[in-house]
Tab-separated table of C-alpha atoms in Angstrom:
chain	number	residue	atom	x	y	z
O	1	MET	CA	48.406	20.100	9.621
O	2	GLU	CA	49.033	17.309	7.115
O	3	THR	CA	47.578	16.525	3.709
O	4	VAL	CA	46.767	13.455	1.673
O	5	THR	CA	46.508	13.526	-2.115
O	6	HIS	CA	43.705	11.646	-3.842
O	7	HIS	CA	41.519	12.064	-6.935
O	8	GLY	CA	43.734	14.925	-8.101
O	9	ARG	CA	43.246	17.062	-4.983
O	10	GLU	CA	44.631	17.495	-1.484
O	11	THR	CA	42.649	16.950	1.692
O	12	ALA	CA	43.967	18.534	4.866
O	13	TYR	CA	43.737	16.971	8.292
O	14	GLU	CA	45.092	17.542	11.780
O	15	ARG	CA	46.147	15.107	14.469
O	16	LEU	CA	44.384	16.309	17.621
O	17	GLY	CA	45.999	13.778	19.936
O	18	GLU	CA	47.796	10.448	19.925
O	19	GLY	CA	46.399	8.733	23.009
O	20	ASN	CA	48.625	6.826	25.418
O	21	GLY	CA	50.456	4.713	22.916
O	22	ASP	CA	48.258	1.629	22.448
O	23	ARG	CA	48.936	1.027	18.771
O	24	ASP	CA	46.463	-1.842	18.660
O	25	ARG	CA	43.607	0.662	18.788
O	26	SER	CA	42.534	2.323	15.560
O	27	ALA	CA	42.262	6.071	15.214
O	28	ILE	CA	39.116	8.211	15.383
O	29	CYS	CA	38.367	10.473	12.406
O	30	CYS	CA	36.059	13.478	12.948
O	31	VAL	CA	33.991	14.816	10.040
O	32	HIS	CA	32.536	18.329	10.237
O	33	GLY	CA	29.206	19.604	8.972
O	34	SER	CA	27.943	22.270	6.588
O	35	GLY	CA	30.046	25.424	6.484
O	36	GLY	CA	32.480	23.929	8.971
O	37	ASP	CA	36.068	22.763	9.071
O	38	ARG	CA	38.383	20.801	11.350
O	39	ARG	CA	38.579	23.643	13.893
O	40	LEU	CA	35.116	22.698	15.154
O	41	TRP	CA	36.619	19.525	16.647
O	42	GLU	CA	39.212	21.286	18.828
O	43	LYS	CA	37.417	20.180	22.004
O	44	GLN	CA	37.918	16.529	21.080
O	45	ARG	CA	41.634	16.670	21.849
O	46	PRO	CA	41.008	15.067	25.280
O	47	LEU	CA	39.200	12.216	23.541
O	48	ALA	CA	42.587	10.800	22.537
O	49	ASP	CA	43.616	10.166	26.123
O	50	ALA	CA	40.093	9.164	27.193
O	51	THR	CA	39.942	6.430	24.542
O	52	ASP	CA	43.666	5.718	24.198
O	53	ARG	CA	43.284	6.284	20.476
O	54	PRO	CA	44.697	8.824	18.034
O	55	VAL	CA	42.122	11.453	17.034
O	56	VAL	CA	42.208	13.285	13.711
O	57	ALA	CA	39.917	15.874	12.135
O	58	LEU	CA	39.792	16.712	8.438
O	59	ASP	CA	38.711	19.560	6.196
O	60	LEU	CA	36.276	18.314	3.573
O	61	SER	CA	36.859	19.507	-0.006
O	62	GLY	CA	36.457	23.280	-0.301
O	63	HIS	CA	36.726	23.805	3.458
O	64	GLY	CA	39.634	24.966	5.567
O	65	ASP	CA	42.951	24.062	3.949
O	66	SER	CA	41.627	21.418	1.560
O	67	SER	CA	41.423	21.783	-2.191
O	68	ASP	CA	37.963	22.325	-3.615
O	69	VAL	CA	36.251	19.958	-6.006
O	70	ASP	CA	34.153	20.739	-9.069
O	71	ALA	CA	30.918	19.149	-7.919
O	72	SER	CA	27.266	20.085	-8.055
O	73	PRO	CA	25.185	20.001	-4.858
O	74	GLY	CA	23.769	16.653	-3.899
O	75	TYR	CA	25.124	13.188	-4.566
O	76	THR	CA	28.214	14.381	-6.471
O	77	THR	CA	29.389	16.574	-3.597
O	78	LEU	CA	28.502	13.946	-1.002
O	79	SER	CA	30.456	11.320	-2.919
O	80	ALA	CA	33.489	13.619	-3.132
O	81	HIS	CA	33.350	14.120	0.632
O	82	VAL	CA	33.181	10.359	1.118
O	83	ASP	CA	36.386	10.139	-0.941
O	84	ASP	CA	37.974	12.732	1.374
O	85	VAL	CA	37.129	10.724	4.486
O	86	LEU	CA	38.309	7.437	3.002
O	87	ALA	CA	41.635	9.012	2.005
O	88	VAL	CA	42.240	10.418	5.486
O	89	ALA	CA	41.087	7.209	7.162
O	90	GLU	CA	43.584	5.232	5.098
O	91	ALA	CA	46.400	7.710	5.791
O	92	THR	CA	45.798	7.677	9.548
O	93	ASP	CA	44.565	4.101	10.124
O	94	ALA	CA	41.238	5.475	11.329
O	95	ASP	CA	38.530	2.892	11.872
O	96	VAL	CA	36.123	4.927	14.011
O	97	LEU	CA	34.235	7.743	12.274
O	98	ILE	CA	32.399	10.623	13.982
O	99	GLY	CA	30.155	12.805	11.821
O	100	ASN	CA	28.279	15.960	12.776
O	101	SER	CA	25.391	17.300	10.647
O	102	MET	CA	26.440	16.921	6.990
O	103	GLY	CA	29.415	14.951	8.305
O	104	GLY	CA	26.953	12.395	9.636
O	105	ALA	CA	25.446	12.115	6.163
O	106	VAL	CA	28.934	11.588	4.742
O	107	VAL	CA	29.631	8.813	7.255
O	108	MET	CA	26.313	7.071	6.577
O	109	GLN	CA	26.829	7.292	2.803
O	110	LEU	CA	30.329	5.861	3.173
O	111	VAL	CA	29.151	2.856	5.168
O	112	LEU	CA	26.198	2.199	2.879
O	113	GLU	CA	27.991	2.532	-0.461
O	114	ARG	CA	31.696	1.935	-0.294
O	115	GLY	CA	32.214	-1.478	1.242
O	116	PHE	CA	34.153	0.089	4.102
O	117	THR	CA	33.186	-1.426	7.460
O	118	PRO	CA	34.519	0.693	10.306
O	119	GLU	CA	34.871	-0.586	13.843
O	120	ALA	CA	32.193	1.898	14.932
O	121	ILE	CA	30.554	5.183	13.973
O	122	VAL	CA	29.147	8.137	15.914
O	123	LEU	CA	26.319	10.201	14.398
O	124	ASN	CA	25.763	13.599	16.013
O	125	GLY	CA	23.342	16.379	15.124
O	126	THR	CA	22.255	14.644	11.946
O	127	GLY	CA	19.475	12.586	10.414
O	128	ALA	CA	18.518	10.042	7.798
O	129	ARG	CA	16.937	12.898	5.858
O	130	LEU	CA	18.251	16.450	6.125
O	131	GLY	CA	15.689	18.718	4.509
O	132	VAL	CA	16.491	22.436	4.765
O	133	LEU	CA	13.978	25.262	5.215
O	134	GLU	CA	13.175	26.969	1.923
O	135	ASP	CA	13.797	30.389	3.505
O	136	LEU	CA	17.272	29.315	4.580
O	137	LEU	CA	18.064	28.014	1.101
O	138	GLU	CA	16.993	31.398	-0.277
O	139	TRP	CA	19.152	33.332	2.208
O	140	LEU	CA	22.157	31.142	1.447
O	141	GLU	CA	21.820	32.285	-2.167
O	142	THR	CA	20.965	35.956	-1.621
O	143	ASP	CA	21.828	37.066	1.939
O	144	PHE	CA	24.658	35.026	3.427
O	145	GLU	CA	24.930	37.114	6.590
O	146	ARG	CA	21.254	36.542	7.362
O	147	ALA	CA	21.709	32.802	6.801
O	148	VAL	CA	24.714	32.641	9.146
O	149	GLU	CA	22.929	34.576	11.865
O	150	PHE	CA	19.800	32.446	11.503
O	151	LEU	CA	21.838	29.260	11.899
O	152	HIS	CA	23.509	30.709	14.987
O	153	GLY	CA	20.219	31.708	16.577
O	154	ARG	CA	19.164	30.137	19.851
O	155	ASN	CA	18.620	26.355	19.779
O	156	ARG	CA	19.819	25.850	16.237
O	157	LEU	CA	23.540	25.160	15.997
O	158	PHE	CA	23.935	26.231	19.641
O	159	HIS	CA	21.676	26.448	22.671
O	160	ASP	CA	23.552	29.593	23.747
O	161	PRO	CA	24.099	31.803	20.683
O	162	GLU	CA	26.355	34.172	22.641
O	163	SER	CA	28.873	31.530	23.717
O	164	ALA	CA	32.513	31.422	22.654
O	165	ALA	CA	31.732	28.164	20.856
O	166	ALA	CA	29.026	29.847	18.778
O	167	GLU	CA	31.335	32.728	17.928
O	168	ARG	CA	34.014	30.294	16.738
O	169	SER	CA	31.433	28.559	14.564
O	170	ARG	CA	30.345	31.869	13.015
O	171	LYS	CA	33.955	32.640	12.094
O	172	VAL	CA	34.473	29.207	10.562
O	173	MET	CA	31.296	29.527	8.497
O	174	TYR	CA	32.262	32.950	7.191
O	175	ASP	CA	35.718	31.544	6.377
O	176	SER	CA	34.101	28.674	4.460
O	177	GLY	CA	32.255	31.274	2.418
O	178	GLN	CA	28.895	31.564	0.760
O	179	ALA	CA	29.450	29.307	-2.242
O	180	VAL	CA	30.740	26.310	-0.295
O	181	THR	CA	28.236	26.679	2.553
O	182	ASN	CA	25.371	26.999	0.083
O	183	ARG	CA	26.546	23.851	-1.703
O	184	ASP	CA	26.744	22.046	1.640
O	185	PHE	CA	23.182	22.832	2.649
O	186	ARG	CA	21.805	21.994	-0.774
O	187	THR	CA	23.644	18.690	-0.565
O	188	CYS	CA	22.005	18.060	2.802
O	189	HIS	CA	18.623	19.011	1.371
O	190	ARG	CA	18.886	16.175	-1.151
O	191	PHE	CA	20.137	13.569	1.320
O	192	ASP	CA	17.687	10.812	2.212
O	193	VAL	CA	18.643	7.317	3.395
O	194	ARG	CA	15.560	6.658	5.537
O	195	HIS	CA	14.886	3.359	3.793
O	196	GLN	CA	18.513	2.173	3.846
O	197	LEU	CA	19.405	2.413	7.528
O	198	SER	CA	19.176	-1.344	8.090
O	199	GLY	CA	22.277	-1.556	5.877
O	200	ILE	CA	24.397	0.275	8.468
O	201	ASP	CA	25.675	-2.910	10.047
O	202	VAL	CA	28.255	-1.483	12.440
O	203	PRO	CA	28.025	-0.436	16.109
O	204	THR	CA	26.612	3.086	16.102
O	205	LEU	CA	26.316	5.776	18.755
O	206	VAL	CA	23.659	8.403	18.047
O	207	VAL	CA	24.129	11.651	20.003
O	208	TYR	CA	21.662	14.543	20.065
O	209	GLY	CA	21.408	17.920	21.755
O	210	GLU	CA	18.383	18.474	23.979
O	211	TYR	CA	17.401	21.761	22.311
O	212	ASP	CA	18.403	21.048	18.707
O	213	GLN	CA	15.798	22.507	16.341
O	214	LEU	CA	17.771	21.846	13.137
O	215	THR	CA	18.049	18.083	13.619
O	216	PRO	CA	15.715	17.544	16.578
O	217	PRO	CA	15.849	14.615	19.005
O	218	TRP	CA	13.272	12.614	17.064
O	219	PHE	CA	15.599	12.554	14.046
O	220	HIS	CA	18.073	10.723	16.257
O	221	GLU	CA	15.456	8.449	17.787
O	222	PHE	CA	14.577	7.341	14.257
O	223	LEU	CA	18.242	6.589	13.519
O	224	ALA	CA	18.602	4.597	16.735
O	225	ASP	CA	15.415	2.652	16.000
O	226	GLU	CA	16.307	1.796	12.408
O	227	ILE	CA	20.055	1.103	12.636
O	228	PRO	CA	20.390	-2.485	13.898
O	229	ASP	CA	23.158	-1.979	16.485
O	230	ALA	CA	22.644	1.571	17.741
O	231	GLU	CA	22.717	3.350	21.089
O	232	LEU	CA	21.087	6.736	21.762
O	233	VAL	CA	22.492	9.432	24.061
O	234	GLY	CA	21.053	12.880	24.728
O	235	ILE	CA	23.174	15.837	25.839
O	236	GLY	CA	21.497	18.500	27.953
O	237	ASP	CA	21.906	22.271	27.486
O	238	ALA	CA	23.021	21.836	23.884
O	239	ALA	CA	21.676	22.115	20.354
O	240	GLN	CA	23.164	20.614	17.167
O	241	SER	CA	26.889	21.190	17.795
O	242	THR	CA	27.130	19.192	21.007
O	243	MET	CA	30.781	18.280	20.426
O	244	LEU	CA	31.718	21.962	20.638
O	245	GLU	CA	29.041	23.291	22.998
O	246	ARG	CA	29.157	20.476	25.585
O	247	PRO	CA	32.449	18.706	24.864
O	248	GLU	CA	32.843	17.031	28.255
O	249	PRO	CA	29.628	14.948	28.189
O	250	PHE	CA	30.041	14.395	24.453
O	251	ASN	CA	33.561	13.010	24.881
O	252	GLU	CA	32.462	10.934	27.867
O	253	ALA	CA	29.646	9.395	25.834
O	254	VAL	CA	31.967	8.525	22.950
O	255	ALA	CA	34.622	7.070	25.275
O	256	ALA	CA	32.068	4.945	27.137
O	257	PHE	CA	30.627	3.681	23.859
O	258	LEU	CA	34.013	2.690	22.471
O	259	ASP	CA	35.055	0.999	25.709
O	260	GLY	CA	31.754	-0.831	26.081
């Protein structure tokens, strides 16, 4: 684990792999979703060799080993997370960004607002608008265990809720804690860039899970239709967390996109 200091706080990140030594290729930076941390990208270690690029994953503020930030849910939190990603991207020479769920929102906000033009982005299990069920918002406030179990029900975060991948995700979410996870989902609930997608003027891969009920396939079809230079790939036998549930086809899709 390494850290970078910015805006008075430390953001932690991990180098998952270095590739085969082609230093002309920029690194890939992986951005987790709500209640997550960098551990959810462990299955992307092989992506380094597949793409011949370094791969890093970070902990957004308040997650994992990163310092927290005093930010209210919504734009303020999202903007702080954009700062986290920019700091890690600069520290690691990352010019390809992969975002899952809230991480996808962070990546889109970064491209739209900050004048940073990456080589390419990958949006996975996300959407241009990320409204959250009112019941889930209530449980995140009053019954965190119920919220975690709901999210890990069949065809939400995972197609198979009994898998080792789903169990790892449960642990990470409990480690992130109620306050941070609640802030994450309320930040998602206020995210809406449906009318700004034409401003994402970079090559974009949009990846969805076949059974995803949280950010269903049509969310991703909308992204692919509205982003000018976008490709759409579906992953079978998976829900929202395709990078962890079906890492082999996910990594293959990313590698093919970057080599195309």
